[in-house]
Short mmCIF file of C-alpha atoms in Angstrom, two decimals:
data_model
loop_
_atom_site.label_atom_id
_atom_site.label_comp_id
_atom_site.label_asym_id
_atom_site.label_seq_id
_atom_site.Cartn_x
_atom_site.Cartn_y
_atom_site.Cartn_z
CA MET A 23 0.19 0.11 0.11
CA PHE A 24 0.80 3.53 -0.39
CA HIS A 25 3.02 2.81 -3.39
CA ASP A 26 2.95 3.84 -6.99
CA PRO A 27 3.01 0.62 -9.12
CA SER A 28 4.80 1.96 -11.99
CA SER A 29 7.87 2.76 -9.53
CA ALA A 30 8.39 -0.91 -9.07
CA GLY A 31 12.02 -1.55 -10.16
CA PRO A 32 15.70 -2.03 -8.95
CA CYS A 33 15.98 1.62 -8.14
CA ILE A 34 12.96 1.89 -5.87
CA CYS A 35 13.80 -1.83 -4.67
CA ALA A 36 17.16 -0.66 -3.41
CA GLY A 37 16.14 2.94 -2.16
CA ARG A 38 13.16 1.08 0.05
CA ALA A 39 15.54 -1.80 1.10
CA ILE A 40 18.04 0.88 2.29
CA ILE A 41 15.80 3.13 4.19
CA ARG A 42 13.88 0.30 5.82
CA SER A 43 17.05 -1.04 6.96
CA LEU A 44 17.60 2.08 9.42
CA ALA A 45 14.82 0.78 11.54
CA ARG A 46 16.24 -2.82 11.50
CA LEU A 47 19.93 -1.50 12.39
CA GLY A 48 18.25 0.65 15.37
CA GLU A 49 16.24 -2.69 16.60
CA LYS A 50 19.77 -4.53 16.27
CA ILE A 51 21.45 -1.72 18.33
CA ALA A 52 18.73 -2.28 21.12
CA GLU A 53 18.70 -5.96 21.08
CA ARG A 54 22.43 -6.01 21.03
CA SER A 55 22.22 -4.33 24.67
CA GLY A 56 19.58 -6.90 25.77
CA ILE A 57 16.46 -5.00 25.05
CA LEU A 58 13.77 -6.17 22.77
CA ASN A 59 11.76 -3.25 21.28
CA LEU A 60 8.38 -4.90 20.19
CA GLY A 61 7.37 -0.84 20.15
CA ILE A 62 9.37 -0.42 17.06
CA GLU A 63 6.39 0.14 14.58
CA GLY A 64 4.80 2.71 16.95
CA MET A 65 8.18 4.62 17.18
CA MET A 66 8.29 4.53 13.37
CA LEU A 67 4.67 5.94 13.19
CA MET A 68 5.32 8.92 15.46
CA GLY A 69 8.54 9.44 13.62
CA ALA A 70 6.57 9.42 10.29
CA PHE A 71 4.11 11.77 12.07
CA GLY A 72 7.09 14.09 13.59
CA GLY A 73 8.71 14.36 10.02
CA PHE A 74 5.54 15.40 8.53
CA ILE A 75 4.68 18.28 10.69
CA GLY A 76 7.96 19.48 11.35
CA THR A 77 8.55 19.81 7.29
CA TYR A 78 4.70 21.03 6.89
CA PHE A 79 5.22 23.93 9.41
CA THR A 80 8.80 24.81 8.74
CA GLY A 81 9.38 23.78 4.96
CA ASN A 82 12.78 22.41 6.08
CA TYR A 83 13.54 18.73 5.69
CA VAL A 84 16.19 18.88 8.19
CA ILE A 85 13.92 20.13 11.13
CA GLY A 86 11.30 17.38 9.98
CA ILE A 87 13.93 14.64 10.31
CA LEU A 88 15.06 15.94 13.53
CA LEU A 89 11.50 16.05 14.94
CA ALA A 90 11.13 12.74 13.60
CA MET A 91 14.05 11.31 15.62
CA ALA A 92 12.85 13.22 18.67
CA SER A 93 9.13 12.09 18.45
CA ALA A 94 10.31 8.48 18.18
CA GLY A 95 13.12 8.93 20.82
CA ILE A 96 10.50 10.29 23.34
CA LEU A 97 8.68 6.76 23.11
CA ALA A 98 12.32 4.95 23.29
CA VAL A 99 12.93 6.65 26.43
CA LEU A 100 9.52 5.60 27.92
CA LYS A 101 10.27 1.97 26.60
CA GLY A 102 13.95 2.39 28.58
CA PHE A 103 11.83 3.54 31.75
CA LEU A 104 9.42 0.53 31.64
CA SER A 105 11.96 -2.29 30.64
CA ILE A 106 15.13 -0.86 32.41
CA THR A 107 14.21 1.16 35.22
CA ILE A 108 10.79 -0.49 36.78
CA ARG A 109 11.72 -4.05 34.84
CA THR A 110 8.26 -4.51 33.26
CA ASN A 111 8.01 -7.43 30.98
CA GLN A 112 9.71 -6.48 27.99
CA LEU A 113 7.34 -7.98 25.51
CA ALA A 114 4.56 -6.32 27.48
CA ALA A 115 6.33 -3.18 27.39
CA GLY A 116 6.90 -3.12 23.74
CA LEU A 117 3.19 -3.91 22.78
CA ALA A 118 2.23 -1.03 25.23
CA ILE A 119 4.66 1.24 23.24
CA TRP A 120 3.55 -0.12 19.81
CA LEU A 121 -0.13 0.59 20.65
CA LEU A 122 0.71 4.16 22.50
CA GLY A 123 2.38 5.09 19.21
CA THR A 124 0.08 4.07 16.83
CA GLY A 125 -2.81 5.71 18.60
CA LEU A 126 -1.05 8.66 19.70
CA ALA A 127 0.36 9.60 15.93
CA ALA A 128 -3.10 9.28 14.89
CA LEU A 129 -4.54 11.51 17.76
CA LEU A 130 -2.00 14.57 17.55
CA TYR A 131 -2.49 14.30 13.52
CA ARG A 132 -6.22 15.10 14.19
CA LEU A 133 -5.73 17.42 16.92
CA THR A 134 -3.08 19.43 14.78
CA PHE A 135 -5.17 19.43 11.34
CA GLY A 136 -8.70 18.35 12.29
CA VAL A 137 -10.85 16.96 9.54
CA ARG A 138 -10.25 18.28 6.24
CA THR A 139 -11.67 17.52 2.60
CA ALA A 140 -8.11 17.54 1.23
CA ALA A 141 -5.13 16.16 3.39
CA PRO A 142 -2.27 18.14 4.27
CA SER A 143 0.86 17.44 2.24
CA VAL A 144 4.27 18.39 1.83
CA GLU A 145 6.73 18.25 -1.27
CA LEU A 146 8.34 14.88 -1.73
CA MET A 147 12.01 15.12 -0.79
CA PRO A 148 14.01 15.82 -3.84
CA LYS A 149 16.30 12.95 -5.06
CA ILE A 150 20.20 14.05 -5.63
CA ASP A 151 21.91 13.02 -8.59
CA ILE A 152 25.46 12.30 -8.22
CA PRO A 153 27.40 13.59 -11.10
CA GLY A 154 28.91 11.34 -13.61
CA LEU A 155 27.81 8.31 -11.28
CA SER A 156 24.03 8.55 -11.48
CA ASN A 157 24.14 7.86 -15.26
CA LEU A 158 26.31 4.91 -15.25
CA PRO A 159 24.80 1.99 -17.45
CA GLY A 160 22.91 -0.45 -14.90
CA ILE A 161 24.16 0.49 -11.42
CA GLY A 162 23.63 4.21 -11.85
CA PRO A 163 20.14 4.76 -11.02
CA ILE A 164 20.22 1.75 -8.64
CA LEU A 165 22.90 3.46 -6.36
CA PHE A 166 23.23 7.01 -7.03
CA ASN A 167 19.83 8.22 -7.69
CA HIS A 168 18.22 8.84 -4.27
CA ASP A 169 16.81 10.77 -1.61
CA PRO A 170 19.25 12.13 1.34
CA LEU A 171 17.78 9.48 3.62
CA VAL A 172 18.98 6.61 1.26
CA TYR A 173 22.45 8.01 1.23
CA ILE A 174 22.32 8.27 4.84
CA GLY A 175 21.02 4.76 5.05
CA PHE A 176 23.94 3.57 2.89
CA LEU A 177 26.44 5.34 4.97
CA LEU A 178 25.05 3.55 8.59
CA VAL A 179 25.07 0.03 7.38
CA PRO A 180 28.85 -0.08 7.58
CA LEU A 181 29.17 2.61 10.34
CA THR A 182 26.92 0.46 12.54
CA TYR A 183 29.06 -2.50 11.99
CA ILE A 184 31.97 -0.40 12.97
CA PHE A 185 30.28 1.08 15.96
CA ILE A 186 29.21 -2.13 17.36
CA PHE A 187 32.57 -4.41 16.68
CA LYS A 188 35.19 -1.91 16.37
CA THR A 189 34.56 0.71 19.19
CA ASN A 190 34.80 0.67 22.74
CA LEU A 191 31.25 1.71 23.29
CA GLY A 192 30.34 -1.06 21.01
CA LEU A 193 31.96 -3.54 23.03
CA LYS A 194 30.08 -2.43 26.08
CA ILE A 195 26.78 -2.71 24.30
CA ARG A 196 27.68 -6.28 23.26
CA THR A 197 28.97 -7.11 26.75
CA VAL A 198 25.81 -5.75 28.24
CA GLY A 199 23.59 -7.69 26.01
CA GLU A 200 25.65 -11.05 26.61
CA ASN A 201 26.35 -10.70 30.30
CA PRO A 202 25.29 -7.74 32.33
CA LYS A 203 26.68 -9.10 35.51
CA GLN A 204 30.22 -9.49 34.05
CA ALA A 205 29.98 -6.03 32.54
CA ASP A 206 28.63 -4.54 35.76
CA ALA A 207 31.81 -6.05 37.67
CA LEU A 208 33.82 -4.15 35.04
CA GLY A 209 32.68 -0.96 35.81
CA VAL A 210 30.16 -0.51 32.83
CA ASN A 211 27.00 1.29 33.96
CA VAL A 212 24.47 -1.26 32.56
CA TYR A 213 21.59 0.84 32.64
CA LYS A 214 22.89 3.72 31.03
CA ILE A 215 24.38 1.62 28.38
CA ARG A 216 21.06 0.12 27.82
CA TYR A 217 19.18 3.45 27.76
CA LEU A 218 21.53 4.73 25.25
CA ALA A 219 21.09 1.84 22.95
CA VAL A 220 17.33 2.03 23.00
CA ILE A 221 17.23 5.59 22.18
CA VAL A 222 19.87 5.49 19.53
CA GLY A 223 17.49 2.71 18.07
CA GLY A 224 14.47 4.56 18.68
CA ALA A 225 15.91 7.65 16.81
CA LEU A 226 16.86 5.46 13.54
CA ALA A 227 13.48 4.02 13.76
CA GLY A 228 12.30 7.37 13.59
CA ILE A 229 14.34 8.26 10.44
CA GLY A 230 12.89 5.23 8.93
CA GLY A 231 9.18 6.22 9.70
CA ALA A 232 9.93 9.83 8.09
CA TYR A 233 10.70 8.08 4.81
CA TYR A 234 7.18 7.19 4.44
CA SER A 235 5.85 10.49 4.86
CA LEU A 236 8.33 12.72 3.35
CA VAL A 237 9.77 10.60 0.63
CA GLN A 238 7.15 8.01 -0.24
CA THR A 239 3.81 9.83 -0.05
CA GLY A 240 4.20 13.51 1.06
CA TYR A 241 1.20 12.89 3.51
CA PHE A 242 0.67 11.33 6.85
CA LEU A 243 -1.86 8.51 7.06
CA GLU A 244 -2.94 6.32 9.92
CA ASN A 245 -0.51 3.30 9.84
CA ILE A 246 1.26 4.37 6.99
CA THR A 247 4.31 2.10 7.67
CA GLY A 248 2.19 -0.87 7.14
CA GLY A 249 3.75 -3.28 9.49
CA ALA A 250 7.31 -2.34 8.63
CA GLY A 251 8.27 -2.21 12.33
CA TRP A 252 7.27 -5.89 12.62
CA ILE A 253 9.23 -6.76 9.42
CA ALA A 254 12.43 -4.95 10.87
CA LEU A 255 11.92 -7.48 13.99
CA ALA A 256 12.02 -10.39 11.94
CA LEU A 257 15.13 -9.31 9.62
CA VAL A 258 17.18 -8.50 12.70
CA ILE A 259 16.97 -12.23 13.44
CA PHE A 260 17.17 -13.36 9.49
CA GLY A 261 20.55 -11.18 9.89
CA ARG A 262 21.83 -12.92 13.05
CA TRP A 263 22.14 -9.48 14.80
CA LYS A 264 24.79 -8.38 12.00
CA SER A 265 24.61 -5.43 10.07
CA GLN A 266 25.67 -6.60 6.48
CA TRP A 267 22.94 -9.56 6.97
CA ILE A 268 20.34 -7.38 8.02
CA LEU A 269 20.96 -5.52 4.87
CA VAL A 270 20.85 -8.61 2.67
CA GLY A 271 17.51 -9.62 4.31
CA ALA A 272 16.41 -5.77 3.73
CA LEU A 273 17.29 -6.17 -0.07
CA ILE A 274 15.47 -9.54 -0.49
CA PHE A 275 12.21 -8.06 1.17
CA GLY A 276 12.62 -5.11 -1.24
CA MET A 277 12.95 -7.12 -4.06
CA VAL A 278 9.86 -9.16 -3.46
CA ASP A 279 7.84 -5.87 -2.57
CA ALA A 280 8.91 -4.33 -5.93
CA PHE A 281 7.97 -7.68 -7.70
CA GLN A 282 4.64 -7.93 -6.16
CA LEU A 283 4.07 -4.05 -7.62
CA GLY A 284 5.22 -5.06 -10.90
CA LEU A 285 2.83 -7.85 -11.39
CA GLN A 286 0.22 -5.58 -9.80
CA ALA A 287 1.18 -3.04 -12.57
CA LEU A 288 1.09 -5.59 -15.46
CA GLY A 289 -2.56 -6.71 -14.55
CA THR A 290 -2.29 -10.20 -13.18
CA THR A 291 -5.29 -12.21 -12.59
CA LEU A 292 -4.13 -13.02 -9.27
CA PRO A 293 -6.16 -11.52 -6.33
CA TYR A 294 -4.07 -8.41 -5.41
CA GLN A 295 -4.54 -9.58 -1.67
CA PHE A 296 -2.53 -12.53 -2.52
CA LEU A 297 0.37 -10.10 -4.02
CA LEU A 298 0.22 -7.79 -0.86
CA MET A 299 1.00 -10.80 1.17
CA LEU A 300 3.97 -12.17 -0.81
CA PRO A 301 6.51 -9.66 0.91
CA TYR A 302 5.25 -10.89 4.42
CA LEU A 303 5.61 -14.66 3.58
CA ILE A 304 9.18 -13.99 3.69
CA PRO A 305 10.14 -13.07 7.39
CA ILE A 306 7.53 -15.99 8.32
CA ALA A 307 9.55 -18.55 6.42
CA VAL A 308 12.72 -17.02 7.84
CA LEU A 309 11.51 -17.30 11.39
CA VAL A 310 10.68 -21.04 10.97
CA GLY A 311 13.81 -21.85 9.41
CA LEU A 312 15.99 -20.05 12.01
CA TYR A 313 14.08 -21.56 14.88
CA LYS A 314 16.31 -22.43 17.51
CA ARG A 315 19.28 -21.26 15.63
CA THR A 316 19.19 -17.41 16.00
CA GLY A 317 22.45 -16.48 18.06
CA ALA A 318 20.32 -13.99 19.90
CA PRO A 319 22.36 -12.06 22.87
CA ALA A 320 22.27 -14.17 25.89
CA ALA A 321 20.61 -11.67 28.03
CA LEU A 322 17.90 -10.26 25.30
CA ALA A 323 14.69 -9.62 27.17
CA THR A 324 16.11 -10.34 30.50
CA PRO A 325 16.07 -7.32 33.24
CA TYR A 326 19.04 -6.75 35.11
CA VAL A 327 18.95 -5.99 38.56
CA ARG A 328 22.64 -5.04 40.07
CA GLY A 329 23.45 -7.16 43.07
CA GLU A 330 20.95 -9.82 42.41
CA ARG A 331 22.43 -13.46 41.77
#
């Protein structure tokens, strides 16, 4: 939904895959610290709303993106409070954040704009052509003819890998996710690291949500993300919590998504409901195939109480 069928193709596939991987990278960072964030869909919706109103009232995409990050980040702080500070069940806390984000985004939009015959809109974020590269046969349009958010996504895939596996802070995040007691004994503030990971993950989810309102549609609509947050959760498992494999999963999902859009544009006799279902069959198949072989962080979804044995 919310796609132009005529845009189904390699360029669109690559762009969607990269930008959607932002939410997956954010979820990966949170889960690496031991926090399971089922509220990512709600955070993306708040990001879509924040990005839209920020851009609508200022005409500035940068402000829109910053507001998207802040809107999702507020929910991430609440998620951290529920899961880290008062140690509620992480599954229940995540579902609560999802429902809150879904309802709050719709409510704030209605309070801001009321009921209108014509929905408010913003101009779509322009694409940036890289001189000399965007015209290369084959790969030019796929890699070098995108909006700024996609280029940010391209950069963040390797940068996230470097951050998690090559920096001291990344080592702390991984240690907290695997053995928080040992991390605490080594002087790492487990609570602070987990809060940081959840907030960073929420901010990335907010950028991913803003893509739907600023790049894909120019509008804010209820449930505009169409379950992308849930797909992100599945593809983090597919990628075994590694950036490069998360990107591979996102590309596969993007190709299937583009394929079903192309079939719709060609006027296939298959029911459109079946075509819309195709991209979501992959995560289900992946989860079944990787059952008991996920390699999840050892302390994932486990609350930490200092001094408790």
